[in-house]
PDB file of C-alpha atoms in Angstrom:
ATOM      1  CA  MET A  25       5.698  36.441  23.172  1.00 65.00           C
ATOM      2  CA  PRO A  26       8.220  34.321  21.320  1.00 82.00           C
ATOM      3  CA  ASN A  27       8.017  33.903  17.578  1.00 84.00           C
ATOM      4  CA  ARG A  28       7.167  30.210  17.781  1.00 89.00           C
ATOM      5  CA  GLN A  29       4.075  30.844  19.919  1.00 90.00           C
ATOM      6  CA  LEU A  30       2.915  33.554  17.534  1.00 91.00           C
ATOM      7  CA  TYR A  31       3.384  31.243  14.590  1.00 91.00           C
ATOM      8  CA  ASP A  32       1.493  28.440  16.401  1.00 93.00           C
ATOM      9  CA  ARG A  33      -1.420  30.769  17.175  1.00 94.00           C
ATOM     10  CA  ILE A  34      -1.586  31.929  13.564  1.00 95.00           C
ATOM     11  CA  GLU A  35      -1.460  28.309  12.406  1.00 95.00           C
ATOM     12  CA  LYS A  36      -4.253  27.371  14.827  1.00 96.00           C
ATOM     13  CA  LEU A  37      -6.431  30.296  13.686  1.00 96.00           C
ATOM     14  CA  THR A  38      -5.822  29.372  10.049  1.00 96.00           C
ATOM     15  CA  LYS A  39      -6.989  25.786  10.660  1.00 97.00           C
ATOM     16  CA  GLN A  40     -10.076  26.998  12.524  1.00 97.00           C
ATOM     17  CA  THR A  41     -10.881  29.435   9.736  1.00 97.00           C
ATOM     18  CA  LEU A  42     -10.555  26.710   7.115  1.00 96.00           C
ATOM     19  CA  LEU A  43     -12.815  24.420   9.136  1.00 96.00           C
ATOM     20  CA  GLN A  44     -15.401  27.172   9.473  1.00 97.00           C
ATOM     21  CA  LEU A  45     -15.181  27.899   5.752  1.00 96.00           C
ATOM     22  CA  HIS A  46     -15.762  24.243   4.946  1.00 97.00           C
ATOM     23  CA  GLU A  47     -18.738  24.130   7.321  1.00 97.00           C
ATOM     24  CA  LEU A  48     -20.134  27.315   5.773  1.00 96.00           C
ATOM     25  CA  GLU A  49     -19.849  25.769   2.297  1.00 96.00           C
ATOM     26  CA  GLN A  50     -21.731  22.673   3.489  1.00 97.00           C
ATOM     27  CA  ILE A  51     -24.484  24.800   5.022  1.00 96.00           C
ATOM     28  CA  SER A  52     -24.691  26.820   1.821  1.00 94.00           C
ATOM     29  CA  LEU A  53     -25.154  23.645  -0.245  1.00 95.00           C
ATOM     30  CA  GLU A  54     -27.860  22.392   2.107  1.00 96.00           C
ATOM     31  CA  LEU A  55     -29.614  25.756   1.956  1.00 94.00           C
ATOM     32  CA  GLN A  56     -29.514  25.660  -1.834  1.00 94.00           C
ATOM     33  CA  LYS A  57     -31.160  22.209  -1.795  1.00 94.00           C
ATOM     34  CA  VAL A  58     -33.825  23.394   0.647  1.00 93.00           C
ATOM     35  CA  ILE A  59     -34.585  26.467  -1.472  1.00 93.00           C
ATOM     36  CA  GLU A  60     -34.865  24.322  -4.603  1.00 92.00           C
ATOM     37  CA  GLU A  61     -37.151  21.828  -2.869  1.00 93.00           C
ATOM     38  CA  ASN A  62     -39.249  24.679  -1.483  1.00 92.00           C
ATOM     39  CA  HIS A  63     -39.625  26.148  -4.964  1.00 91.00           C
ATOM     40  CA  ASN A  64     -40.664  22.754  -6.364  1.00 90.00           C
ATOM     41  CA  LEU A  65     -43.209  22.312  -3.582  1.00 91.00           C
ATOM     42  CA  ILE A  66     -44.623  25.797  -4.150  1.00 91.00           C
ATOM     43  CA  MET A  67     -45.017  25.053  -7.864  1.00 91.00           C
ATOM     44  CA  GLU A  68     -46.608  21.656  -7.168  1.00 91.00           C
ATOM     45  CA  ASN A  69     -48.951  23.219  -4.606  1.00 90.00           C
ATOM     46  CA  HIS A  70     -49.996  25.867  -7.116  1.00 89.00           C
ATOM     47  CA  HIS A  71     -50.545  23.186  -9.756  1.00 90.00           C
ATOM     48  CA  LEU A  72     -52.615  21.075  -7.356  1.00 89.00           C
ATOM     49  CA  LYS A  73     -54.745  24.060  -6.365  1.00 89.00           C
ATOM     50  CA  ASP A  74     -55.430  24.763 -10.042  1.00 87.00           C
ATOM     51  CA  ARG A  75     -56.347  21.124 -10.621  1.00 88.00           C
ATOM     52  CA  LEU A  76     -58.586  21.114  -7.557  1.00 87.00           C
ATOM     53  CA  ASP A  77     -60.377  24.215  -8.798  1.00 86.00           C
ATOM     54  CA  ALA A  78     -60.780  22.614 -12.218  1.00 84.00           C
ATOM     55  CA  MET A  79     -62.021  19.371 -10.674  1.00 82.00           C
ATOM     56  CA  ASN A  80     -64.507  21.223  -8.495  1.00 80.00           C
ATOM     57  CA  SER A  81     -65.895  23.084 -11.481  1.00 76.00           C
ATOM     58  CA  SER A  82     -65.998  19.931 -13.633  1.00 70.00           C
ATOM     59  CA  THR A  83     -67.640  18.008 -10.772  1.00 64.00           C
ATOM     60  CA  HIS A  84     -70.297  20.677 -10.554  1.00 58.00           C
ATOM     61  CA  ILE A  85     -70.931  20.398 -14.297  1.00 56.00           C
ATOM     62  CA  SER A  86     -70.835  16.596 -14.303  1.00 57.00           C
ATOM     63  CA  ASN A  87     -73.331  16.479 -11.434  1.00 52.00           C
ATOM     64  CA  GLN A  88     -75.783  18.328 -13.662  1.00 47.00           C
ATOM     65  CA  VAL A  89     -75.289  15.965 -16.592  1.00 49.00           C
ATOM     66  CA  VAL A  90     -76.736  12.474 -16.210  1.00 44.00           C
ATOM     67  CA  GLU A  91     -74.382   9.747 -17.380  1.00 52.00           C
ATOM     68  CA  LYS A  92     -75.765   7.525 -20.115  1.00 45.00           C
ATOM     69  CA  LYS A  93     -73.756   4.511 -19.029  1.00 57.00           C
ATOM     70  CA  GLU A  94     -73.638   3.170 -15.485  1.00 70.00           C
ATOM     71  CA  ARG A  95     -70.025   2.608 -14.350  1.00 75.00           C
ATOM     72  CA  SER A  96     -68.744   0.504 -11.490  1.00 81.00           C
ATOM     73  CA  GLN A  97     -67.209   2.053  -8.382  1.00 85.00           C
ATOM     74  CA  SER A  98     -63.808   0.549  -9.246  1.00 85.00           C
ATOM     75  CA  VAL A  99     -63.762   2.305 -12.632  1.00 84.00           C
ATOM     76  CA  ILE A 100     -64.750   5.559 -10.953  1.00 86.00           C
ATOM     77  CA  ASN A 101     -61.905   5.109  -8.433  1.00 88.00           C
ATOM     78  CA  LEU A 102     -59.445   4.453 -11.271  1.00 87.00           C
ATOM     79  CA  GLU A 103     -60.679   7.578 -13.040  1.00 87.00           C
ATOM     80  CA  ASN A 104     -60.091   9.625  -9.875  1.00 89.00           C
ATOM     81  CA  ILE A 105     -56.538   8.300  -9.645  1.00 89.00           C
ATOM     82  CA  TYR A 106     -55.997   9.067 -13.345  1.00 88.00           C
ATOM     83  CA  ASN A 107     -57.376  12.602 -12.920  1.00 89.00           C
ATOM     84  CA  GLN A 108     -54.926  13.162 -10.055  1.00 88.00           C
ATOM     85  CA  GLY A 109     -52.109  12.675 -12.554  1.00 88.00           C
ATOM     86  CA  PHE A 110     -51.178   9.006 -12.136  1.00 89.00           C
ATOM     87  CA  HIS A 111     -51.124   6.120 -14.580  1.00 90.00           C
ATOM     88  CA  ILE A 112     -53.649   3.325 -14.058  1.00 89.00           C
ATOM     89  CA  CYS A 113     -52.479   1.088 -16.904  1.00 88.00           C
ATOM     90  CA  ASN A 114     -50.555  -2.096 -16.228  1.00 88.00           C
ATOM     91  CA  LEU A 115     -47.412  -0.710 -17.919  1.00 87.00           C
ATOM     92  CA  TYR A 116     -46.916   2.373 -15.725  1.00 87.00           C
ATOM     93  CA  TYR A 117     -49.361   1.877 -12.865  1.00 87.00           C
ATOM     94  CA  GLY A 118     -48.818   4.380 -10.038  1.00 86.00           C
ATOM     95  CA  LYS A 119     -46.258   6.494 -11.850  1.00 88.00           C
ATOM     96  CA  ARG A 120     -46.971  10.180 -12.319  1.00 88.00           C
ATOM     97  CA  ARG A 121     -48.024  11.189 -15.837  1.00 88.00           C
ATOM     98  CA  GLU A 122     -45.555  13.723 -17.227  1.00 85.00           C
ATOM     99  CA  ASN A 123     -47.207  17.099 -17.865  1.00 82.00           C
ATOM    100  CA  ASP A 124     -50.574  15.366 -17.337  1.00 77.00           C
ATOM    101  CA  GLU A 125     -50.447  13.999 -20.861  1.00 84.00           C
ATOM    102  CA  ASN A 126     -53.076  11.438 -21.758  1.00 86.00           C
ATOM    103  CA  CYS A 127     -52.013   7.807 -21.856  1.00 88.00           C
ATOM    104  CA  MET A 128     -53.764   5.688 -24.468  1.00 87.00           C
ATOM    105  CA  PHE A 129     -53.490   2.584 -22.276  1.00 88.00           C
ATOM    106  CA  CYS A 130     -55.094   4.353 -19.317  1.00 87.00           C
ATOM    107  CA  THR A 131     -57.888   5.869 -21.403  1.00 87.00           C
ATOM    108  CA  GLU A 132     -58.589   2.449 -22.915  1.00 88.00           C
ATOM    109  CA  ILE A 133     -59.118   1.093 -19.403  1.00 86.00           C
ATOM    110  CA  LEU A 134     -61.431   3.980 -18.502  1.00 84.00           C
ATOM    111  CA  PHE A 135     -63.442   4.414 -21.689  1.00 82.00           C
ATOM    112  CA  GLY A 136     -62.902   1.229 -23.677  1.00 78.00           C
ATOM    113  CA  GLU A 137     -65.579  -1.369 -24.289  1.00 68.00           C
ATOM    114  CA  HIS A 138     -65.443  -4.108 -21.661  1.00 58.00           C
TER     115      HIS A 138
END
């Protein structure tokens, strides 16, 4: 085999190896994103299960206690949305509440005098 052919084969293998390395790096980055998203979803799922358990226990308790004030169905729906971790105020409506912190605008809508 002449030297030129050997050199061409080595050059071809080098290019293929570099292409495969680049593809492997891309796959590795995608895998890292998938793992991170999976971790976030696992944490969110755990958080939602905890909230569901808490809501079920609070619903059981609230069913035993008779409310003094009759509330409309729309206010009850807004309270459900708020308890799921979303703002119901006109400033941040539909955005997720960070760390489920209370929002004074939302609580005013729910519990304020109308």
